[in-house]
Coordinates of C-alpha atoms in Angstrom, one line a residue:
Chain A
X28 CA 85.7 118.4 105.8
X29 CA 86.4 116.9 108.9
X30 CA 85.6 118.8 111.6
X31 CA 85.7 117.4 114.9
X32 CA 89.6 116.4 115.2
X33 CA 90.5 116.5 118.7
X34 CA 93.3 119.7 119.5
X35 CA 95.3 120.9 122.7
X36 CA 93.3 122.9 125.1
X37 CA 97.0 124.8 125.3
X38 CA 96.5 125.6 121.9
X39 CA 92.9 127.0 122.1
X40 CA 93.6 128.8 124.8
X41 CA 96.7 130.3 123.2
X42 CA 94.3 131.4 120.4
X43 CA 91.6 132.9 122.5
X44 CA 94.3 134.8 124.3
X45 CA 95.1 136.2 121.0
X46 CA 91.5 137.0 120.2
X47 CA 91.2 138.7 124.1
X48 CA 94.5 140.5 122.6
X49 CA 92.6 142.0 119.6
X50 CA 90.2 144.3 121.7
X51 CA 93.0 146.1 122.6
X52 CA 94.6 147.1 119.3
X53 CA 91.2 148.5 118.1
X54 CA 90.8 150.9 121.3
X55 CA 89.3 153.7 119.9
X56 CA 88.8 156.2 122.7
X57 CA 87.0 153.4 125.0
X58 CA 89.7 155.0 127.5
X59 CA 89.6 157.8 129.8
X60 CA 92.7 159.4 130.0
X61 CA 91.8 160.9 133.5
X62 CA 91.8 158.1 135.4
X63 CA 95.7 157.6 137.0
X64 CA 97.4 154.7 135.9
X65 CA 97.5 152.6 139.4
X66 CA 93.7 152.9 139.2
X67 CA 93.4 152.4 135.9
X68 CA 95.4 149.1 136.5
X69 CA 92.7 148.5 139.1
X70 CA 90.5 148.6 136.7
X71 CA 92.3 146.2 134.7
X72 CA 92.3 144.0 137.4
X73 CA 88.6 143.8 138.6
X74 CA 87.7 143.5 134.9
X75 CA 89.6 140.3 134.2
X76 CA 88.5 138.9 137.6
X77 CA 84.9 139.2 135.9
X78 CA 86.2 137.7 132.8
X79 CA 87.3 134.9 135.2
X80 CA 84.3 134.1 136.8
X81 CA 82.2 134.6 133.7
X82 CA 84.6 131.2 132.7
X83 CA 83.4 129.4 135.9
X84 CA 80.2 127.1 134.5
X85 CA 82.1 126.2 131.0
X86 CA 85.1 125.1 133.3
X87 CA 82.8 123.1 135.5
X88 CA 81.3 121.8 132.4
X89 CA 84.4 120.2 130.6
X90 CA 86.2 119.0 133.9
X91 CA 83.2 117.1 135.6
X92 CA 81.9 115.9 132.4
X93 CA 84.1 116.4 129.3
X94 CA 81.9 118.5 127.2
X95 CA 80.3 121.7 126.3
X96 CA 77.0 123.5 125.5
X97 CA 76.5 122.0 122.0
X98 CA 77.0 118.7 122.8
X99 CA 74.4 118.9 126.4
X100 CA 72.5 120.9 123.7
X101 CA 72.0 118.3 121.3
X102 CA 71.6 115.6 124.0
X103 CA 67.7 117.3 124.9
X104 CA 65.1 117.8 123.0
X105 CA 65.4 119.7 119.1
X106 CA 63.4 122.5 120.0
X107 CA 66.0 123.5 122.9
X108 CA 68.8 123.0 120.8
X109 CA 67.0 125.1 118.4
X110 CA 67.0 128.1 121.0
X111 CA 70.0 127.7 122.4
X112 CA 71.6 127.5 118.8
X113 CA 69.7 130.6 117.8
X114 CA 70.7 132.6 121.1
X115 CA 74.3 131.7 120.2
X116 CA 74.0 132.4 116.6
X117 CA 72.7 135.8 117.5
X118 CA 75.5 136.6 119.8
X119 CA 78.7 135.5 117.6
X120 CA 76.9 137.6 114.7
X121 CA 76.8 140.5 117.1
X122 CA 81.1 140.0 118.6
X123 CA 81.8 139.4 114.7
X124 CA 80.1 142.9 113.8
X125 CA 81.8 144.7 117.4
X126 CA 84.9 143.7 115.9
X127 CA 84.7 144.2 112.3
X128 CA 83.1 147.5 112.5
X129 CA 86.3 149.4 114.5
X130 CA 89.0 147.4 112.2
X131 CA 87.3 148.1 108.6
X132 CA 87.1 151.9 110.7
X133 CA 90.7 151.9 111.5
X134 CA 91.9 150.4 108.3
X135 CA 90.4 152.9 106.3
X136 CA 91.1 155.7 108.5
X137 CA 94.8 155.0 108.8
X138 CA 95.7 153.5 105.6
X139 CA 93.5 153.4 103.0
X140 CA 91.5 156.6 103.3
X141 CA 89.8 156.2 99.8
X142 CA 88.5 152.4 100.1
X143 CA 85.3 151.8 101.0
X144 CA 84.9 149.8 104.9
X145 CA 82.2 147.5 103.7
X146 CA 84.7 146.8 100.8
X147 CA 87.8 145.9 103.2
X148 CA 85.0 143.4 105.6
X149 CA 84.0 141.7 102.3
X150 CA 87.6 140.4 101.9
X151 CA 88.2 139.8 105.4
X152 CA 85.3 137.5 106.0
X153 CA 85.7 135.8 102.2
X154 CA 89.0 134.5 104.3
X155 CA 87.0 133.8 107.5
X156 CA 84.7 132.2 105.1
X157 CA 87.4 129.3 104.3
X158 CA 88.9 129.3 107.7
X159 CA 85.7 128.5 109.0
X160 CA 85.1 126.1 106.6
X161 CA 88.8 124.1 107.8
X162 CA 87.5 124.2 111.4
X163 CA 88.9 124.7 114.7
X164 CA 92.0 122.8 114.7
X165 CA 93.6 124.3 112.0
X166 CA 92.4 127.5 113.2
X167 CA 94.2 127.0 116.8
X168 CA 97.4 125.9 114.7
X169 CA 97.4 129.4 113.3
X170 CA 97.1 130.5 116.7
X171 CA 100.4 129.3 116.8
X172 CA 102.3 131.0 113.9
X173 CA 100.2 134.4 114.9
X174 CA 101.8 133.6 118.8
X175 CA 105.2 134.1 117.0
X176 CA 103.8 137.3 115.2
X177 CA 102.7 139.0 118.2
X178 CA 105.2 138.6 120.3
X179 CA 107.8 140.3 117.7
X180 CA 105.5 142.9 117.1
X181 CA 105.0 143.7 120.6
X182 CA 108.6 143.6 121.2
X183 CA 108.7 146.2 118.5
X184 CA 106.5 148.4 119.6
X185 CA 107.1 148.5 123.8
X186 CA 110.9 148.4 123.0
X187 CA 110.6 151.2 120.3
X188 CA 108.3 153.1 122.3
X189 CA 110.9 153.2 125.9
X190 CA 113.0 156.0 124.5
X191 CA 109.7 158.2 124.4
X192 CA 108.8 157.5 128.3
X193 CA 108.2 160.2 130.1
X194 CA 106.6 159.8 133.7
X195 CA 105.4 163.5 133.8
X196 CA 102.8 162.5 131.1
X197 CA 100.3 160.6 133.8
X198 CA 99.6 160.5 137.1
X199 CA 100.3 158.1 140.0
X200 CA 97.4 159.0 142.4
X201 CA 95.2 156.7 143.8
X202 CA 92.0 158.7 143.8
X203 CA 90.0 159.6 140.9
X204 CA 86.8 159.7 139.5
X205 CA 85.1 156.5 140.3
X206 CA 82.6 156.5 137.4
X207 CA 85.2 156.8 134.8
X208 CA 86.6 153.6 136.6
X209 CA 83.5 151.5 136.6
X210 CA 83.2 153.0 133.2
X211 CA 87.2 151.8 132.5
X212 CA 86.3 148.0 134.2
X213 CA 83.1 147.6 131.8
X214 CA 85.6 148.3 128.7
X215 CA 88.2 145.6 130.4
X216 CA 85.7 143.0 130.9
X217 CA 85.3 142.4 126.9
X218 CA 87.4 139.8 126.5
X219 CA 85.0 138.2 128.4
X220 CA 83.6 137.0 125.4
X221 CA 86.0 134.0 125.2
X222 CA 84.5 132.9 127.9
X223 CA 81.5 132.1 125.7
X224 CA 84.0 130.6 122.5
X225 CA 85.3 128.1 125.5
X226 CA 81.8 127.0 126.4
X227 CA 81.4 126.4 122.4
X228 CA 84.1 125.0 121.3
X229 CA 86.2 122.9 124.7
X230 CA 84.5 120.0 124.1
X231 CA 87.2 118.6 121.4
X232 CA 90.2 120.0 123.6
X233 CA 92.5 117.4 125.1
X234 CA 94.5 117.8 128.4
X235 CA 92.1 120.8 130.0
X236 CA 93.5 122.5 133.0
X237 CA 91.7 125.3 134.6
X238 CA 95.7 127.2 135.0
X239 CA 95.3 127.3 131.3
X240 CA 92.0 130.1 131.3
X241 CA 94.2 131.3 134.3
X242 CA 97.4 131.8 132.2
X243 CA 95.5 132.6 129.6
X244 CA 93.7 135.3 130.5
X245 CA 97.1 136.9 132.5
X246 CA 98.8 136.8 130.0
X247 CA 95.6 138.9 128.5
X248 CA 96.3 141.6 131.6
X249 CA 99.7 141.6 130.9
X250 CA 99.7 142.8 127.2
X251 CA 96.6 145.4 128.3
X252 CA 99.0 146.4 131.6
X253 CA 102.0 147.3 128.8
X254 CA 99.4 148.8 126.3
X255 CA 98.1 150.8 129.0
X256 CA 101.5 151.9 130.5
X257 CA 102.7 153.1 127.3
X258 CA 99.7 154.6 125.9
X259 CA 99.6 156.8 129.0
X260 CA 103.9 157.3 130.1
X261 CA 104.8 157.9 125.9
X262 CA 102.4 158.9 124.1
X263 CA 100.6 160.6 126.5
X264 CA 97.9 163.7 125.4
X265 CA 99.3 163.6 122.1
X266 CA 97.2 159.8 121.1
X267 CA 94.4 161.2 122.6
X268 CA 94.2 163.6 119.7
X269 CA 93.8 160.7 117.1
X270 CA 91.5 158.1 116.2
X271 CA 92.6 155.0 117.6
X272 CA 94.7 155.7 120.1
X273 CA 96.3 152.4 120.7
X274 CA 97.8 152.2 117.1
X275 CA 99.1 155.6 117.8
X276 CA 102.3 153.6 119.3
X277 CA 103.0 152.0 116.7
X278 CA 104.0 155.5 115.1
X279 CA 105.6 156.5 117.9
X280 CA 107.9 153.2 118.2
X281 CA 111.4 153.9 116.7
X282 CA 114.8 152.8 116.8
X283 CA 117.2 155.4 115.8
X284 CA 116.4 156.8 112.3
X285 CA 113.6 153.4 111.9
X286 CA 110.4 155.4 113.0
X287 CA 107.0 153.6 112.8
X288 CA 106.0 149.5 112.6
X289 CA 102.3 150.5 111.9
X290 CA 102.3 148.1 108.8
X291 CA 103.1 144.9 111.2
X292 CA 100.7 146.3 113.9
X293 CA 97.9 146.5 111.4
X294 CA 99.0 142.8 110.0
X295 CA 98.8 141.6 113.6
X296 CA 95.2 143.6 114.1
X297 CA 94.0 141.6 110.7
X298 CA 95.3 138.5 111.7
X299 CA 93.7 139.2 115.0
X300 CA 90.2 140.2 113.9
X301 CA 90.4 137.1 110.6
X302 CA 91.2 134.6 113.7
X303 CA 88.3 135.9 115.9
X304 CA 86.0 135.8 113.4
X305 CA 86.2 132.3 111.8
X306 CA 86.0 131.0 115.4
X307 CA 82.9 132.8 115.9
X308 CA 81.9 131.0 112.5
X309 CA 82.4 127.7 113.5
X310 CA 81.2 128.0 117.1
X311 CA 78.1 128.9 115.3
X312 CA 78.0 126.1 112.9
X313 CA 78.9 123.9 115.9
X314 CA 75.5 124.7 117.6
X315 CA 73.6 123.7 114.6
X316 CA 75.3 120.5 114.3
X317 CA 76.6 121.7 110.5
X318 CA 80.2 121.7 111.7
X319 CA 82.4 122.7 108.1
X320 CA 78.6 123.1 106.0
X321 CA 80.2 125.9 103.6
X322 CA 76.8 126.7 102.7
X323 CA 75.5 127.6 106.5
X324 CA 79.1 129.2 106.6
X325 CA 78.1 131.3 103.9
X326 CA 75.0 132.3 105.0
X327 CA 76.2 133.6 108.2
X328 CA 79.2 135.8 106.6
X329 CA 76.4 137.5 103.9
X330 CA 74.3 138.2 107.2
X331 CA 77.7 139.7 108.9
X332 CA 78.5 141.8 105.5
X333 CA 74.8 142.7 106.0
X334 CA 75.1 143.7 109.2
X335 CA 78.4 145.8 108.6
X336 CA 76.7 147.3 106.0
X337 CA 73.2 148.5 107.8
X338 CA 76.0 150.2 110.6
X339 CA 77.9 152.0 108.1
X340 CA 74.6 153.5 107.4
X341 CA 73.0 154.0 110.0
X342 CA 75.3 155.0 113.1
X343 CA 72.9 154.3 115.9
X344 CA 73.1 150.8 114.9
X345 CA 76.6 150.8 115.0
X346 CA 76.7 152.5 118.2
X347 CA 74.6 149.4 119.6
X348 CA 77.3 147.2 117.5
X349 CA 80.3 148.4 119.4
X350 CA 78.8 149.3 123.0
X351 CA 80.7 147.0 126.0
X352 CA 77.8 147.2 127.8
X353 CA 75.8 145.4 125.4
X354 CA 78.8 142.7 124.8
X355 CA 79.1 141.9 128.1
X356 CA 75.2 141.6 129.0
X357 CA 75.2 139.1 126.2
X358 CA 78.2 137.2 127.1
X359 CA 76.8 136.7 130.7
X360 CA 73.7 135.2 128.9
X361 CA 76.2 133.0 126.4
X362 CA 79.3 132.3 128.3
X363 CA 77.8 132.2 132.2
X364 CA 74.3 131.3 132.6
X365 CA 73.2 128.8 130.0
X366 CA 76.5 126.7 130.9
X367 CA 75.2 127.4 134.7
X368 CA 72.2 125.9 133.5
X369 CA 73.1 122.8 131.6
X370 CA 75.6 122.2 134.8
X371 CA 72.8 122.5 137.2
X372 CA 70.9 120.1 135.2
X373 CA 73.7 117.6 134.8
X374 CA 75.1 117.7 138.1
X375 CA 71.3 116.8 139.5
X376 CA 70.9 114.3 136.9
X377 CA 74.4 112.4 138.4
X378 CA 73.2 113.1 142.1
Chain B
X12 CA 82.7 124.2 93.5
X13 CA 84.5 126.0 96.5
X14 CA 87.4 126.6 94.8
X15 CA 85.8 128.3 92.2
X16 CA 84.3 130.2 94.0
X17 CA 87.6 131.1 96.2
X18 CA 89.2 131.7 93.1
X19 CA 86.4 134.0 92.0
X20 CA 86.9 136.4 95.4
X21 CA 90.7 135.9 94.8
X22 CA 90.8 137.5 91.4
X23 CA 87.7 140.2 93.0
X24 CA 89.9 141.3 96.0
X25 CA 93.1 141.9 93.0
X26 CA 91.0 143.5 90.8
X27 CA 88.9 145.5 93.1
X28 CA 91.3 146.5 95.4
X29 CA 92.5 150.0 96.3
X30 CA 95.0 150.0 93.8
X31 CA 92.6 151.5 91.2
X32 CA 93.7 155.4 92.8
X33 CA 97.4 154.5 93.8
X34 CA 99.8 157.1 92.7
X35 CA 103.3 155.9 91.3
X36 CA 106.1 157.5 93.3
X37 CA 107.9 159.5 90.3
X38 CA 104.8 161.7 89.9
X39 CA 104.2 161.8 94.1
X40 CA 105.5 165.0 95.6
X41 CA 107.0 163.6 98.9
X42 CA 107.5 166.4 101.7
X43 CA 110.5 166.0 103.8
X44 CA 110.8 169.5 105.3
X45 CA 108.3 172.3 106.2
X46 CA 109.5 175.8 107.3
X47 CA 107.7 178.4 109.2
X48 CA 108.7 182.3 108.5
X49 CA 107.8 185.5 108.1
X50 CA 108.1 187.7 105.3
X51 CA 106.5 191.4 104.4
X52 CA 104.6 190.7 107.5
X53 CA 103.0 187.4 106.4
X54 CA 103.4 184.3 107.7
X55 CA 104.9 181.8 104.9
X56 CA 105.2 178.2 105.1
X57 CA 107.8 176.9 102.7
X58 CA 107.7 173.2 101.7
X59 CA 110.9 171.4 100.3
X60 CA 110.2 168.5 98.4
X61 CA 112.3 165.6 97.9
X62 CA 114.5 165.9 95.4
X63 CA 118.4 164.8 93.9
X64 CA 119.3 167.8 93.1
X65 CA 121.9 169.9 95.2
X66 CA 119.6 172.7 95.5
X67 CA 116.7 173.2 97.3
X68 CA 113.0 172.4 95.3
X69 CA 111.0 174.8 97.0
X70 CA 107.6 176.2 97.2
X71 CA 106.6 178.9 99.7
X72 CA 103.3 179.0 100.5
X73 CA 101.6 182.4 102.3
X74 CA 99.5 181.3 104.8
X75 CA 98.1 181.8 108.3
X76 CA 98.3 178.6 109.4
X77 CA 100.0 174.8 108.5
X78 CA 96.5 173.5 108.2
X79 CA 95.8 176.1 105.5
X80 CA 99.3 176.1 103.7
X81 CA 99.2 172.6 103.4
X82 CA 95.9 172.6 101.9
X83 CA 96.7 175.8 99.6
X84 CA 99.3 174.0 98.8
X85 CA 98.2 170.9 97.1
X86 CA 95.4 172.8 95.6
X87 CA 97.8 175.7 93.5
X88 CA 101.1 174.3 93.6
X89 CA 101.7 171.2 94.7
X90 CA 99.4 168.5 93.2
X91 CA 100.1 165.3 95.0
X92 CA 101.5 166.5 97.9
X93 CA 102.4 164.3 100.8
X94 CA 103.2 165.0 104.2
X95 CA 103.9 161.0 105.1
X96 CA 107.5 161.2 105.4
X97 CA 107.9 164.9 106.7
X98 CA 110.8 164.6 108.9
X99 CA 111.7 168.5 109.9
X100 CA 109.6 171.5 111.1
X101 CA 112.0 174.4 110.9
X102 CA 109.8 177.4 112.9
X103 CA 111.2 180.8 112.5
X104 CA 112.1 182.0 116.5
X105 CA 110.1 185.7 115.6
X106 CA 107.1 183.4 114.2
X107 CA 107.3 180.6 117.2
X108 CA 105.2 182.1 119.7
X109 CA 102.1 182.5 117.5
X110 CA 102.5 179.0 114.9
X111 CA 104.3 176.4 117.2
X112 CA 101.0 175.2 119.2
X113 CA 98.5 176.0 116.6
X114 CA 100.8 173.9 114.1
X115 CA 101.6 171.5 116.9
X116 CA 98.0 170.7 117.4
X117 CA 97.2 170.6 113.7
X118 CA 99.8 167.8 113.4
X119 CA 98.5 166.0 116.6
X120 CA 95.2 165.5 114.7
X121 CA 97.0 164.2 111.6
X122 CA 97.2 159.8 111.0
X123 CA 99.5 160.8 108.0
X124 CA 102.3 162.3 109.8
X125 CA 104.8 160.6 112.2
X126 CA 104.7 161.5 115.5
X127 CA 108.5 161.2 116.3
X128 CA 109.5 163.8 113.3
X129 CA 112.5 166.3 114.2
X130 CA 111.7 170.0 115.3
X131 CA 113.6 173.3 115.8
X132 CA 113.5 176.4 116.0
X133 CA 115.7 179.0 114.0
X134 CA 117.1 182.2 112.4
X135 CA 116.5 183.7 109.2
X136 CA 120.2 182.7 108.0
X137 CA 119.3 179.2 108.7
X138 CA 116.5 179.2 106.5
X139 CA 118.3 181.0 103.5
X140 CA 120.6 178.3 103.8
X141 CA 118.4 175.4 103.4
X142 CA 116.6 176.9 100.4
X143 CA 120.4 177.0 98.4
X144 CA 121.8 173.7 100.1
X145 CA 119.7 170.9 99.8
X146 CA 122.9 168.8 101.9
X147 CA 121.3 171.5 104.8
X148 CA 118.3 169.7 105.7
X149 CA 120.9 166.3 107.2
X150 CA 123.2 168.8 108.8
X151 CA 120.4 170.0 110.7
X152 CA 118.9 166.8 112.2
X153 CA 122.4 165.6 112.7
X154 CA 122.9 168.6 114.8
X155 CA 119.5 168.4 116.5
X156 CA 120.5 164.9 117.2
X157 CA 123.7 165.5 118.6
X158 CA 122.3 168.3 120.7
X159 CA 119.9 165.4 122.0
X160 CA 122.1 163.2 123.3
X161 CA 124.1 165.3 125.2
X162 CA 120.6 167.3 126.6
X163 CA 118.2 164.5 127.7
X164 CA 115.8 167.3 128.5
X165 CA 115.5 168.3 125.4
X166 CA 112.1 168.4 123.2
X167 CA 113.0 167.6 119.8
X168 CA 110.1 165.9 118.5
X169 CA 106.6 166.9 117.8
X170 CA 104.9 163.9 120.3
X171 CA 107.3 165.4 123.2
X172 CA 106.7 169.1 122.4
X173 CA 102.9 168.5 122.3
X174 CA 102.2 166.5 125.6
X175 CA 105.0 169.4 127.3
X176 CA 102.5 171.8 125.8
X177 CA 99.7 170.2 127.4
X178 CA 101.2 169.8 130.4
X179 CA 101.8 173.7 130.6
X180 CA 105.1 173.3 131.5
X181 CA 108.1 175.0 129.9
X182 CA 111.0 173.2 128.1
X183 CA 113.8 173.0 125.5
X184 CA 114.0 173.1 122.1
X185 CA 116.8 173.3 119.6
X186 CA 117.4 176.6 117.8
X187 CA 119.7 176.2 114.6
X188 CA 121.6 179.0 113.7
X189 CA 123.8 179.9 111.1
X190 CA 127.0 181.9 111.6
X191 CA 129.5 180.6 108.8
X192 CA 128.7 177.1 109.8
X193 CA 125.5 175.5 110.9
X194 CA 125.5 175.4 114.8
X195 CA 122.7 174.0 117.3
X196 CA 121.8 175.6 120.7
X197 CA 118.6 175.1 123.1
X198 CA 115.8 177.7 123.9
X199 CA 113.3 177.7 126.2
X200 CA 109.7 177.2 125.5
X201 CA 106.3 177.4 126.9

């Protein structure tokens, strides 16, 4: 399989805005429903300005010179490809387990109570396993058809859920508990770790502008901003009852007698999570240099399954699993300072 | 070789899948309406199944509580009960006081049961009426519903009766009663 055709950068943006998207849908109390809303869209705020900087080095890196980490990787010697391979390979296991873990959870919780999660992850990833295999390009081109996907299903549900706002539910103060906003930021700075994919996998993008990451990760604080509004001004107390909370508007969302689009919200949180997951595939055979090796593909989903199934037993490893603070201390390593480095190093080189 | 193997999971995830305890829907005993009453000085929660048949297919259930009915209920006399397409809490008014949170919070907790499901309070009239008319059960929402649209204050689902509950205010719910015809007026709550 041929794996390094050149695609848009529109179009990999579009599709790591659609994996930003899919931290969202799996919110499972990450959220404190103390904090107002114009704070908690403060929060909002500050964390995507992280996510934003976190971009910097990887922009730097494709605009001066038209490439990204693998490829300055490879240009040094093996044994520091080897490590920096192996730091990335360690980190895309660990965003492919923080986002399996809640979906196999919420699947089974909300529709399949009697299937097993480690069950539900093995077919998942046997189709990550072949998307992976396809590569990046006609991964992004999926990006596309899923675009379509969420933007009915979010018209669905915001549009169902108006009828249900009620503005006594939250709060408009502007003073609250700062620690529950630091707290609130940490959560929002998790799609961060696309900052990371970019620095992976930009180097084949044609046409880079650095409005796209812009656009790309507004759009991001859009969808969270409506999310957010309606989580708190319709559903109000009543999701904080369940598990989930997010997909709890999806219940909520009717249209007259039609009540409840939770089957097209799950197929966009599947999609979602199957999309994320084969790109962490191939950005990590992309650092080895193995780009479409189905064998090194399926070595690394057998170690994910692994992993998935170590947390289902043991919760402290899946609290590690699914912590932000974890994500984004590793995505600062990943996404911000070895592209920091390799820039450094090239820009002195060309000096 | 990969296409074997593709095919191999293929045929796994039909085989294996969750069909292996999925319940046909003759033999599932779908829940569309729950009511709330009391009786020799018991509280009794009465589920009506779904059903073609012009009369009511009921099963009353004496219980302290929705939580407990419902699980009473699939154990002795319903089976396969389901509450995934409940669409009406009818509460007994000399009952609401002391089951309309407790139930209300019960629900809250529950994926299975949509959030945006009708409720109302009523008289004892009312609920004689819906165990001989099945018919009853749509006259009711389509009064509750009429009664909505001309009261935007109104509480009418469980979603906006819980978060008024939590916000410890008071507000309006429909009360159903039954004089001749079915007829729908508000009461105040909280």
């Amino acid at each position: 399989m041929k794996q390094d055709v050149p695609f848009s950068s529109k179009r990999l943006l579009l599709t790591l805005t659609l994996c930003a998207c899919a931290v969202i849908l799996l919110q499972n109390h990450d959220l404190s429903a103390d904090l107002p809303f114009p704070l908690q869209m403060g929060s909002l705020a500050a964390g995507l300005a992280v996510c934003l900087l976190l971009f910097v080095p990887s922009i730097w890196l494709k605009l001066r010179l038209d490439s990204d980490v693998p490829t300055l990787a490879r240009k040094r010697s093996r044994a520091e490809q080897s490590v920096v391979a192996a730091v990335y390979t360690l980190y895309f296991l660990f965003v492919a387990a923080y986002f399996l873990l809640p979906y196999t959870d919420m699947f089974c919780k909300k529709y399949y109570t009697e299937t097993s999660p480690a069950f539900v992850a093995l077919l998942l990833l046997a189709c990550c396993v072949y998307a992976a295999y396809k590569g990046v390009n006609v991964i992004t081109r999926f990006g596309i058809f899923l675009f379509v996907l969420a933007l009915v299903t979010n018209a669905l549900l915001f549009g169902g859920c108006i009828s249900e706002v009620d503005l006594r539910n939250g709060s408009f103060d502007v003073t609250g508990n700062m620690d529950v906003f630091w707290r609130d930021m940490l959560y929002y700075t998790t799609p961060c770790f696309t900052a990371a994919l970019f620095a992976c996998l930009s180097g084949d993008a044609l046409r880079f502008r650095p409005r796209h990451v812009v656009a790309s990760l507004a759009a991001s604080g859009v969808k969270y901003a409506l999310v957010m509004f309606f989580l708190t001004f319709a559903a109000g107390a009543y999701a904080e009852r369940q598990a989930y909370p997010t997909f709890v508007l999806s219940r909520v969302a009717h249209f007259g007698s039609f009540a409840g689009i939770e089957s097209l919200y799950m197929a966009l949180g599947t999609m979602s999570v199957f999309m994320t997951v084969s790109l962490l595939l191939c950005g990590v055979t992309k650092m080895w240099g193995k780009g479409g090796s189905l064998r090194v593909i399926a070595v690394l989903t057998a170690v994910i399954l692994g992993v998935q199934l170590l947390a289902l037993r043991y919760p402290f490893i899946t609290a590690v699993l699914t912590s932000p603070l974890w994500l984004t201390g590793f995505t600062v390593l990943t996404a911000t300072v070895i592209p920091l480095v390799y820039a450094l190093r090239e820009r002195r080189q060309h000096v | 070789m990969f296409k074997k193997w593709m095919g191999v999971l293929c045929a796994l995830s039909l085989l294996l899948s969750g069909c292996h305890s999925a319940r046909q829907i003759e033999t599932a005993s779908v829940i569309e309406n729950v009511s709330v009453h009391r009786e020799n000085g018991q509280t009794v929660y009465t589920f009506y199944l779904l059903s073609d048949s012009p009369r009511s297919d009921a099963v009353a259930v004496p219980a302290a509580s929705f939580e407990e009915a419902a699980r009473l209920a699939e154990q002795a006399y319903i089976p396969h009960l389901t509450l995934a397409k409940l669409e009406l809490l009818l509460i007994a008014r000399d009952v609401s006081r002391e089951t309309l949170w407790r139930d209300i919070e019960y629900i809250a907790e529950q994926a299975h049961i949509s959030p945006v499901a009708k409720l109302a309070l009523c008289d004892t009239k009312t609920l004689l009426r819906l165990r001989q008319v099945s018919a009853s059960q749509e006259r009711i929402v389509s009064q509750i519903d009429r009664l909505e649209q001309d009261n935007g204050q109104l509480m009418t689902d469980y979603l906006s009766v819980f978060n008024a509950y939590a916000r410890k205010e008071t507000f309006l719910v429909p009360l159903i009663t039954c004089e001749g015809d079915l007829k729908a007026a508000t009461m105040v709550l909280g």
